[in-house]
Amino acid sequence: MAKGLQTAGEFKLEELRLVTTSGLEVDLTTSVVGLTLFEDIFSMTVTGTIAIMDSVNLASHGPLLGQEYLHLKIRTPFVNKDESATIDFSENAFLVHSISKRQKLTGGVQGFVLSFVSQELVKNQRLKVTQSLTDTWSNIVKKMLTDKKYLNTKKKIDLEPTTGVKKFVAPNIRPLDIVVLGMKQAVAQFKGEPTYLFYETLKGFNFRTLASLYNDNTI
């Protein structure tokens, strides 16, 4: 039995730092009311929300503009630490994109909700690709994700190799638009599967077919 686990969904918050646009770092580990993370095989990146109870008027010190970095590390509270039970975004920080539901609570305390996404999604909105590309779809997707000119992600990437060479000129479109095009056109080396998906989990990015997901062991 896992000692230390008292309720379903319980987690231990090891790190939660908010870095504002002015460079101010704020430790929010004692201010969290609730934390939600979303991952979906039909969603390109991880998103989430965090409810904060603020007793020091954080917004006036920041200020909070919806462009902050959020460094997060949580784990299931086992006695023996297990890497698979840890969600670590302490290095690959999220980006806050909105602040909502701000309201006054009791005793001069105010509450608000921060909504955040993986920083690759925000980077994608600022970049355009205009170049000739000649390679397999799996290599083109890898280039969009890891190249310093594009998303430059440091996260783990699970790429299922594709067959055939694609030749086309990217017409001034975003890196993830090219990835979506790859999803629609790519064919896997293994049995010619055409059912590619691109999504992010809490462990990294995936460019895989439905067949490879079906073949995974159950958890």
mmCIF file of N, CA, C and O in Angstrom, residues 30-78:
data_model
loop_
_atom_site.group_PDB
_atom_site.id
_atom_site.type_symbol
_atom_site.label_atom_id
_atom_site.label_comp_id
_atom_site.label_asym_id
_atom_site.label_seq_id
_atom_site.Cartn_x
_atom_site.Cartn_y
_atom_site.Cartn_z
ATOM 1 N N THR A 30 2.394 28.201 -0.693
ATOM 2 C CA THR A 30 1.492 28.283 0.466
ATOM 3 C C THR A 30 0.197 29.018 0.136
ATOM 4 O O THR A 30 -0.659 29.175 1.007
ATOM 5 N N SER A 31 0.049 29.454 -1.109
ATOM 6 C CA SER A 31 -1.126 30.249 -1.483
ATOM 7 C C SER A 31 -2.108 29.496 -2.362
ATOM 8 O O SER A 31 -3.153 30.037 -2.732
ATOM 9 N N VAL A 32 -1.797 28.249 -2.710
ATOM 10 C CA VAL A 32 -2.620 27.495 -3.653
ATOM 11 C C VAL A 32 -3.880 26.965 -2.983
ATOM 12 O O VAL A 32 -3.833 26.352 -1.911
ATOM 13 N N VAL A 33 -5.020 27.202 -3.648
ATOM 14 C CA VAL A 33 -6.297 26.645 -3.196
ATOM 15 C C VAL A 33 -6.649 25.408 -4.019
ATOM 16 O O VAL A 33 -7.152 24.415 -3.497
ATOM 17 N N GLY A 34 -6.365 25.462 -5.307
ATOM 18 C CA GLY A 34 -6.657 24.328 -6.185
ATOM 19 C C GLY A 34 -5.826 24.379 -7.445
ATOM 20 O O GLY A 34 -5.430 25.458 -7.905
ATOM 21 N N LEU A 35 -5.532 23.222 -8.010
ATOM 22 C CA LEU A 35 -4.701 23.115 -9.204
ATOM 23 C C LEU A 35 -5.289 22.071 -10.138
ATOM 24 O O LEU A 35 -5.629 20.965 -9.714
ATOM 25 N N THR A 36 -5.440 22.433 -11.412
ATOM 26 C CA THR A 36 -5.972 21.508 -12.410
ATOM 27 C C THR A 36 -5.081 21.514 -13.642
ATOM 28 O O THR A 36 -4.723 22.582 -14.141
ATOM 29 N N LEU A 37 -4.732 20.316 -14.128
ATOM 30 C CA LEU A 37 -3.955 20.163 -15.357
ATOM 31 C C LEU A 37 -4.778 19.367 -16.364
ATOM 32 O O LEU A 37 -5.409 18.370 -15.995
ATOM 33 N N PHE A 38 -4.770 19.811 -17.628
ATOM 34 C CA PHE A 38 -5.536 19.144 -18.678
ATOM 35 C C PHE A 38 -4.591 18.605 -19.739
ATOM 36 O O PHE A 38 -3.739 19.335 -20.239
ATOM 37 N N GLU A 39 -4.770 17.335 -20.100
ATOM 38 C CA GLU A 39 -4.073 16.763 -21.253
ATOM 39 C C GLU A 39 -5.068 15.932 -22.044
ATOM 40 O O GLU A 39 -5.964 15.306 -21.473
ATOM 41 N N ASP A 40 -4.913 15.942 -23.377
ATOM 42 C CA ASP A 40 -5.905 15.322 -24.253
ATOM 43 C C ASP A 40 -5.192 14.938 -25.547
ATOM 44 O O ASP A 40 -4.381 15.727 -26.063
ATOM 45 N N ILE A 41 -5.494 13.759 -26.090
ATOM 46 C CA ILE A 41 -4.840 13.352 -27.335
ATOM 47 C C ILE A 41 -5.300 14.196 -28.519
ATOM 48 O O ILE A 41 -4.714 14.111 -29.600
ATOM 49 N N PHE A 42 -6.341 15.017 -28.341
ATOM 50 C CA PHE A 42 -6.792 15.914 -29.398
ATOM 51 C C PHE A 42 -6.418 17.367 -29.106
ATOM 52 O O PHE A 42 -6.916 18.286 -29.746
ATOM 53 N N SER A 43 -5.532 17.566 -28.125
ATOM 54 C CA SER A 43 -5.057 18.910 -27.786
ATOM 55 C C SER A 43 -3.543 18.944 -27.939
ATOM 56 O O SER A 43 -2.834 18.082 -27.408
ATOM 57 N N MET A 44 -3.024 19.953 -28.647
ATOM 58 C CA MET A 44 -1.596 19.976 -28.968
ATOM 59 C C MET A 44 -0.705 20.207 -27.755
ATOM 60 O O MET A 44 0.443 19.780 -27.738
ATOM 61 N N THR A 45 -1.205 20.924 -26.735
ATOM 62 C CA THR A 45 -0.381 21.213 -25.570
ATOM 63 C C THR A 45 -1.171 21.016 -24.284
ATOM 64 O O THR A 45 -2.406 20.980 -24.285
ATOM 65 N N VAL A 46 -0.449 20.915 -23.187
ATOM 66 C CA VAL A 46 -1.053 20.833 -21.856
ATOM 67 C C VAL A 46 -1.503 22.232 -21.435
ATOM 68 O O VAL A 46 -0.836 23.229 -21.701
ATOM 69 N N THR A 47 -2.662 22.303 -20.790
ATOM 70 C CA THR A 47 -3.163 23.556 -20.237
ATOM 71 C C THR A 47 -3.532 23.332 -18.776
ATOM 72 O O THR A 47 -3.558 22.191 -18.302
ATOM 73 N N GLY A 48 -3.842 24.396 -18.074
ATOM 74 C CA GLY A 48 -4.215 24.236 -16.674
ATOM 75 C C GLY A 48 -4.698 25.524 -16.043
ATOM 76 O O GLY A 48 -4.610 26.610 -16.635
ATOM 77 N N THR A 49 -5.215 25.396 -14.842
ATOM 78 C CA THR A 49 -5.633 26.552 -14.049
ATOM 79 C C THR A 49 -5.162 26.347 -12.617
ATOM 80 O O THR A 49 -5.013 25.210 -12.153
ATOM 81 N N ILE A 50 -4.938 27.449 -11.938
ATOM 82 C CA ILE A 50 -4.539 27.380 -10.538
ATOM 83 C C ILE A 50 -5.238 28.502 -9.776
ATOM 84 O O ILE A 50 -5.223 29.664 -10.197
ATOM 85 N N ALA A 51 -5.905 28.133 -8.697
ATOM 86 C CA ALA A 51 -6.612 29.104 -7.863
ATOM 87 C C ALA A 51 -5.688 29.559 -6.732
ATOM 88 O O ALA A 51 -5.093 28.731 -6.034
ATOM 89 N N ILE A 52 -5.566 30.869 -6.574
ATOM 90 C CA ILE A 52 -4.645 31.460 -5.610
ATOM 91 C C ILE A 52 -5.408 32.276 -4.568
ATOM 92 O O ILE A 52 -6.330 33.031 -4.903
ATOM 93 N N MET A 53 -5.023 32.117 -3.313
ATOM 94 C CA MET A 53 -5.539 32.965 -2.244
ATOM 95 C C MET A 53 -4.418 33.911 -1.853
ATOM 96 O O MET A 53 -3.395 33.496 -1.297
ATOM 97 N N ASP A 54 -4.575 35.195 -2.166
ATOM 98 C CA ASP A 54 -3.509 36.185 -2.068
ATOM 99 C C ASP A 54 -3.750 37.122 -0.882
ATOM 100 O O ASP A 54 -4.709 37.884 -0.865
ATOM 101 N N SER A 55 -2.834 37.084 0.081
ATOM 102 C CA SER A 55 -2.958 37.944 1.260
ATOM 103 C C SER A 55 -1.952 39.090 1.258
ATOM 104 O O SER A 55 -1.924 39.899 2.182
ATOM 105 N N VAL A 56 -1.099 39.167 0.206
ATOM 106 C CA VAL A 56 -0.053 40.203 0.162
ATOM 107 C C VAL A 56 -0.226 41.127 -1.045
ATOM 108 O O VAL A 56 0.672 41.877 -1.397
ATOM 109 N N ASN A 57 -1.400 41.052 -1.678
ATOM 110 C CA ASN A 57 -1.690 41.880 -2.855
ATOM 111 C C ASN A 57 -0.622 41.702 -3.932
ATOM 112 O O ASN A 57 0.022 42.651 -4.369
ATOM 113 N N LEU A 58 -0.479 40.462 -4.342
ATOM 114 C CA LEU A 58 0.551 40.102 -5.322
ATOM 115 C C LEU A 58 0.433 40.912 -6.603
ATOM 116 O O LEU A 58 1.433 41.306 -7.197
ATOM 117 N N ALA A 59 -0.783 41.199 -7.035
ATOM 118 C CA ALA A 59 -0.991 41.883 -8.307
ATOM 119 C C ALA A 59 -0.337 43.266 -8.327
ATOM 120 O O ALA A 59 0.107 43.747 -9.371
ATOM 121 N N SER A 60 -0.251 43.922 -7.171
ATOM 122 C CA SER A 60 0.345 45.256 -7.132
ATOM 123 C C SER A 60 1.866 45.202 -7.107
ATOM 124 O O SER A 60 2.538 46.177 -7.436
ATOM 125 N N HIS A 61 2.432 44.071 -6.737
ATOM 126 C CA HIS A 61 3.886 43.922 -6.709
ATOM 127 C C HIS A 61 4.431 43.476 -8.070
ATOM 128 O O HIS A 61 5.577 43.779 -8.405
ATOM 129 N N GLY A 62 3.622 42.710 -8.806
ATOM 130 C CA GLY A 62 4.086 42.119 -10.058
ATOM 131 C C GLY A 62 4.455 43.125 -11.127
ATOM 132 O O GLY A 62 5.626 43.369 -11.365
ATOM 133 N N PRO A 63 3.560 43.798 -11.793
ATOM 134 C CA PRO A 63 2.135 43.458 -11.758
ATOM 135 C C PRO A 63 1.859 42.186 -12.556
ATOM 136 O O PRO A 63 2.742 41.711 -13.274
ATOM 137 N N LEU A 64 0.665 41.632 -12.438
ATOM 138 C CA LEU A 64 0.301 40.438 -13.186
ATOM 139 C C LEU A 64 -0.376 40.856 -14.484
ATOM 140 O O LEU A 64 -1.436 41.464 -14.484
ATOM 141 N N LEU A 65 0.258 40.531 -15.598
ATOM 142 C CA LEU A 65 -0.216 40.975 -16.913
ATOM 143 C C LEU A 65 -0.712 39.822 -17.780
ATOM 144 O O LEU A 65 -1.197 40.038 -18.880
ATOM 145 N N GLY A 66 -0.560 38.588 -17.284
ATOM 146 C CA GLY A 66 -0.899 37.444 -18.120
ATOM 147 C C GLY A 66 0.228 37.026 -19.036
ATOM 148 O O GLY A 66 0.009 36.411 -20.070
ATOM 149 N N GLN A 67 1.474 37.353 -18.682
ATOM 150 C CA GLN A 67 2.648 36.968 -19.476
ATOM 151 C C GLN A 67 3.740 36.384 -18.582
ATOM 152 O O GLN A 67 4.916 36.437 -18.905
ATOM 153 N N GLU A 68 3.350 35.812 -17.454
ATOM 154 C CA GLU A 68 4.315 35.339 -16.460
ATOM 155 C C GLU A 68 4.687 33.873 -16.708
ATOM 156 O O GLU A 68 3.914 33.103 -17.288
ATOM 157 N N TYR A 69 5.879 33.501 -16.220
ATOM 158 C CA TYR A 69 6.311 32.102 -16.239
ATOM 159 C C TYR A 69 5.894 31.429 -14.932
ATOM 160 O O TYR A 69 6.035 32.014 -13.856
ATOM 161 N N LEU A 70 5.399 30.194 -15.057
ATOM 162 C CA LEU A 70 4.966 29.443 -13.883
ATOM 163 C C LEU A 70 5.771 28.146 -13.806
ATOM 164 O O LEU A 70 5.628 27.265 -14.653
ATOM 165 N N HIS A 71 6.632 28.050 -12.800
ATOM 166 C CA HIS A 71 7.465 26.859 -12.606
ATOM 167 C C HIS A 71 6.764 25.937 -11.608
ATOM 168 O O HIS A 71 6.495 26.344 -10.467
ATOM 169 N N LEU A 72 6.503 24.713 -12.033
ATOM 170 C CA LEU A 72 5.665 23.799 -11.242
ATOM 171 C C LEU A 72 6.306 22.428 -11.112
ATOM 172 O O LEU A 72 6.842 21.887 -12.084
ATOM 173 N N LYS A 73 6.258 21.874 -9.899
ATOM 174 C CA LYS A 73 6.687 20.490 -9.687
ATOM 175 C C LYS A 73 5.810 19.884 -8.605
ATOM 176 O O LYS A 73 5.747 20.391 -7.485
ATOM 177 N N ILE A 74 5.126 18.796 -8.940
ATOM 178 C CA ILE A 74 4.254 18.118 -7.973
ATOM 179 C C ILE A 74 4.479 16.611 -8.075
ATOM 180 O O ILE A 74 4.973 16.101 -9.093
ATOM 181 N N ARG A 75 4.109 15.900 -7.033
ATOM 182 C CA ARG A 75 4.218 14.440 -7.059
ATOM 183 C C ARG A 75 3.175 13.808 -6.154
ATOM 184 O O ARG A 75 2.647 14.451 -5.233
ATOM 185 N N THR A 76 2.890 12.560 -6.430
ATOM 186 C CA THR A 76 2.023 11.788 -5.537
ATOM 187 C C THR A 76 2.799 11.502 -4.264
ATOM 188 O O THR A 76 3.958 11.087 -4.326
ATOM 189 N N PRO A 77 2.195 11.734 -3.096
ATOM 190 C CA PRO A 77 2.968 11.680 -1.841
ATOM 191 C C PRO A 77 3.276 10.278 -1.340
ATOM 192 O O PRO A 77 2.844 9.863 -0.271
ATOM 193 N N PHE A 78 4.050 9.511 -2.131
ATOM 194 C CA PHE A 78 4.540 8.224 -1.657
ATOM 195 C C PHE A 78 5.733 8.447 -0.727
ATOM 196 O O PHE A 78 6.425 9.453 -0.809
#
